[in-house]
CSV table of C-alpha atoms in Angstrom, one decimal:
chain,number,residue,atom,x,y,z
A,1,MET,CA,22.2,-166.2,192.2
A,2,LEU,CA,21.2,-162.7,193.6
A,3,GLN,CA,17.6,-163.5,192.9
A,4,LEU,CA,17.8,-166.8,194.8
A,5,SER,CA,19.4,-165.0,197.7
A,6,HIS,CA,16.6,-162.4,197.8
A,7,SER,CA,14.1,-165.2,197.6
A,8,ILE,CA,15.6,-167.0,200.6
A,9,GLU,CA,15.8,-163.8,202.6
A,10,ARG,CA,12.2,-163.0,201.8
A,11,HIS,CA,11.2,-166.6,202.9
A,12,LYS,CA,13.0,-166.1,206.2
A,13,VAL,CA,11.3,-162.8,206.8
A,14,LEU,CA,7.8,-164.2,205.9
A,15,TYR,CA,8.4,-167.2,208.2
A,16,ALA,CA,9.5,-165.0,211.1
A,17,ALA,CA,6.5,-162.7,210.5
A,18,GLY,CA,4.2,-165.7,210.4
A,19,ALA,CA,5.6,-167.1,213.6
A,20,ALA,CA,5.4,-163.7,215.3
A,21,LEU,CA,1.8,-163.3,214.2
A,22,ILE,CA,0.8,-166.8,215.6
A,23,LEU,CA,2.5,-166.1,218.9
A,24,ALA,CA,1.0,-162.6,219.1
A,25,ILE,CA,-2.5,-164.1,218.6
A,26,ALA,CA,-1.8,-166.7,221.3
A,27,PHE,CA,-0.6,-164.1,223.7
A,28,SER,CA,-3.5,-161.7,223.0
A,29,ALA,CA,-5.9,-164.6,223.5
A,30,VAL,CA,-4.5,-165.6,226.8
A,31,ARG,CA,-3.6,-162.0,228.0
A,32,SER,CA,-7.3,-161.4,228.5
A,33,LEU,CA,-7.4,-164.4,230.8
A,34,LYS,CA,-6.0,-163.2,234.1
A,35,PRO,CA,-3.6,-165.5,235.7
A,36,ALA,CA,-5.2,-167.2,238.6
A,37,ASN,CA,-4.4,-169.7,241.3
A,38,HIS,CA,-6.5,-172.3,239.5
A,39,LEU,CA,-7.0,-173.7,236.0
A,40,ILE,CA,-9.2,-171.8,233.6
A,41,ALA,CA,-12.7,-173.4,233.6
A,42,GLU,CA,-13.0,-175.8,230.7
A,43,GLN,CA,-15.8,-173.9,228.9
A,44,GLU,CA,-13.7,-170.7,229.1
A,45,ARG,CA,-10.5,-172.1,227.6
A,46,ARG,CA,-9.4,-170.7,224.3
A,47,ALA,CA,-7.8,-172.8,221.5
A,48,MET,CA,-4.1,-172.3,221.2
A,49,PRO,CA,-3.2,-171.2,217.6
A,50,ALA,CA,-1.2,-173.6,215.4
A,51,MET,CA,2.4,-173.4,216.5
A,52,THR,CA,5.5,-174.6,214.7
A,53,GLN,CA,8.9,-174.0,216.1
A,54,LYS,CA,12.4,-174.7,214.8
A,55,LEU,CA,14.4,-176.6,217.4
A,56,LEU,CA,18.0,-176.1,218.2
A,57,ASN,CA,18.8,-179.5,216.6
A,58,GLY,CA,17.3,-178.3,213.3
A,59,GLU,CA,14.1,-180.4,213.6
A,60,THR,CA,10.6,-178.9,213.6
A,61,TRP,CA,8.2,-179.1,216.6
A,62,LYS,CA,4.5,-178.8,215.9
A,63,LEU,CA,1.8,-178.3,218.5
A,64,SER,CA,-0.5,-180.4,216.4
A,65,ASP,CA,1.8,-183.4,216.7
A,66,HIS,CA,1.2,-183.4,220.5
A,67,ARG,CA,-2.6,-183.4,220.5
A,68,GLY,CA,-3.8,-185.5,223.4
A,69,GLU,CA,-0.9,-184.5,225.6
A,70,VAL,CA,-0.7,-181.8,228.3
A,71,ILE,CA,1.9,-179.3,227.2
A,72,ALA,CA,3.9,-176.6,229.0
A,73,ILE,CA,5.2,-174.0,226.5
A,74,ASN,CA,7.9,-172.2,228.5
A,75,TYR,CA,9.3,-168.9,227.2
A,76,TRP,CA,12.7,-168.2,228.8
A,77,ALA,CA,16.0,-166.4,228.3
A,78,SER,CA,19.5,-167.3,229.4
A,79,TRP,CA,19.9,-164.0,231.2
A,80,CYS,CA,16.7,-164.4,233.2
A,81,ALA,CA,17.3,-165.3,236.9
A,82,PRO,CA,13.8,-166.7,237.5
A,83,CYS,CA,14.3,-168.9,234.4
A,84,TRP,CA,17.4,-170.4,236.1
A,85,GLN,CA,15.3,-171.0,239.2
A,86,GLU,CA,12.4,-172.8,237.6
A,87,THR,CA,14.2,-174.9,234.9
A,88,PRO,CA,15.4,-177.7,237.2
A,89,MET,CA,11.7,-178.2,238.3
A,90,LEU,CA,10.6,-178.3,234.6
A,91,VAL,CA,13.3,-180.9,233.9
A,92,LYS,CA,12.2,-182.9,236.9
A,93,LEU,CA,8.5,-182.8,236.0
A,94,SER,CA,9.2,-183.5,232.4
A,95,ARG,CA,11.0,-186.7,233.4
A,96,GLU,CA,8.5,-187.8,236.0
A,97,LEU,CA,5.2,-187.0,234.2
A,98,GLY,CA,6.3,-187.4,230.6
A,99,PRO,CA,5.4,-191.1,230.5
A,100,ARG,CA,1.9,-190.1,231.5
A,101,GLY,CA,1.4,-187.6,228.6
A,102,PHE,CA,3.1,-184.4,229.8
A,103,THR,CA,5.3,-182.5,227.3
A,104,VAL,CA,7.5,-179.5,227.8
A,105,ILE,CA,8.9,-177.3,225.1
A,106,GLY,CA,11.2,-174.5,226.0
A,107,VAL,CA,11.4,-171.4,223.7
A,108,ALA,CA,14.5,-169.4,224.2
A,109,THR,CA,13.9,-165.7,223.6
A,110,ASP,CA,17.5,-164.5,223.7
A,111,GLU,CA,18.1,-161.8,221.1
A,112,HIS,CA,20.3,-162.7,218.2
A,113,SER,CA,20.9,-161.4,214.7
A,114,SER,CA,21.9,-164.6,212.8
A,115,ASP,CA,20.8,-168.2,212.5
A,116,GLU,CA,23.5,-169.2,215.0
A,117,ILE,CA,22.5,-170.3,218.4
A,118,PRO,CA,23.4,-167.8,221.1
A,119,ALA,CA,26.2,-169.1,223.4
A,120,GLY,CA,24.1,-168.3,226.4
A,121,VAL,CA,21.3,-170.6,225.2
A,122,SER,CA,23.7,-173.4,224.6
A,123,ARG,CA,25.3,-173.0,228.0
A,124,PHE,CA,21.8,-172.9,229.7
A,125,VAL,CA,20.7,-176.1,227.9
A,126,GLU,CA,23.9,-177.9,228.8
A,127,ARG,CA,24.0,-176.7,232.4
A,128,PHE,CA,20.5,-178.1,233.1
A,129,GLN,CA,20.8,-181.1,230.8
A,130,ILE,CA,17.4,-180.3,229.5
A,131,PRO,CA,15.7,-183.4,228.1
A,132,TYR,CA,12.8,-181.7,226.4
A,133,ALA,CA,12.6,-179.9,223.1
A,134,ILE,CA,14.2,-176.4,222.9
A,135,ALA,CA,13.3,-173.9,220.2
A,136,ILE,CA,14.6,-170.5,219.6
A,137,ILE,CA,12.7,-167.5,218.3
A,138,SER,CA,13.6,-166.2,214.9
A,139,PRO,CA,16.5,-163.7,214.7
A,140,MET,CA,15.4,-160.2,215.7
A,141,SER,CA,11.9,-161.4,216.5
A,142,GLN,CA,9.7,-159.1,218.6
A,143,ILE,CA,7.8,-162.0,220.3
A,144,ALA,CA,9.5,-161.5,223.7
A,145,TYR,CA,8.4,-157.9,223.8
A,146,GLY,CA,4.7,-158.9,223.8
A,147,MET,CA,5.1,-160.8,227.1
A,148,GLU,CA,4.5,-159.3,230.5
A,149,GLY,CA,7.7,-160.9,231.8
A,150,LEU,CA,10.0,-163.9,231.6
A,151,PRO,CA,9.6,-166.7,232.2
A,152,THR,CA,6.1,-167.0,230.8
A,153,THR,CA,4.6,-170.5,230.5
A,154,LEU,CA,1.4,-171.5,228.8
A,155,LEU,CA,-0.2,-174.7,230.0
A,156,VAL,CA,-2.2,-176.4,227.2
A,157,ASP,CA,-4.8,-179.1,227.9
A,158,ARG,CA,-5.1,-182.4,225.9
A,159,ASN,CA,-7.5,-180.6,223.5
A,160,GLY,CA,-5.1,-177.9,222.6
A,161,ARG,CA,-6.7,-175.2,224.7
A,162,VAL,CA,-4.9,-172.8,227.1
A,163,ALA,CA,-5.7,-174.0,230.6
A,164,LYS,CA,-3.4,-171.5,232.5
A,165,VAL,CA,-0.8,-168.8,232.0
A,166,TYR,CA,2.0,-168.4,234.4
A,167,THR,CA,4.1,-165.2,234.4
A,168,GLY,CA,7.3,-165.5,236.5
A,169,ALA,CA,8.8,-168.6,238.0
A,170,ILE,CA,6.3,-171.3,238.7
A,171,ARG,CA,6.3,-173.1,242.0
A,172,GLU,CA,6.7,-176.9,241.6
A,173,ALA,CA,3.6,-177.8,243.8
A,174,GLU,CA,1.4,-175.5,241.7
A,175,LEU,CA,2.5,-176.8,238.3
A,176,ARG,CA,2.5,-180.4,239.5
A,177,SER,CA,-1.1,-180.0,240.8
A,178,ASP,CA,-2.3,-178.3,237.6
A,179,VAL,CA,-0.6,-180.9,235.3
A,180,GLU,CA,-2.0,-183.8,237.4
A,181,ALA,CA,-5.5,-182.3,237.2
A,182,LEU,CA,-5.2,-182.0,233.4
A,183,LEU,CA,-3.7,-185.5,233.0
A,184,SER,CA,-6.6,-187.0,235.1
A,185,ALA,CA,-9.3,-185.2,233.1
């Protein structure tokens, strides 16, 4: 029994380390691309590394399952004031543009030390009645420390390449324009 427990713990650590590595690669790839007021030119976009996230409902979300869609990967925290400001807009655009191929996934970066969902995350999701997938980083993950700030959103084109990185709350007009351009491409 003790050996099984160590095996499970080791599996959790390896999974968390793998997820951290994937996100670190993604952020290092996009960090060199300075945020701009326009989309990154198609020929300069870099592929988003494979991404698998465990959702709050226990299911798994894979980036590869959403190929052909425009995806906003929104990193947020329940204590982040700008996250509270932009979430209603993400909910609105998710509902409006979802039928046309726009997908949002929220990744909660709240710190926690167990597999339980932090109360702040649950309250945040309920408060905004978020219709899109919500994942939470692994307990004690260092992912959030690699970001320049929260919220951080990666906009991924239909071919799985990073088209833009937003640090801080996004203005609705800017995101809508960028998503519309990618959906029309």
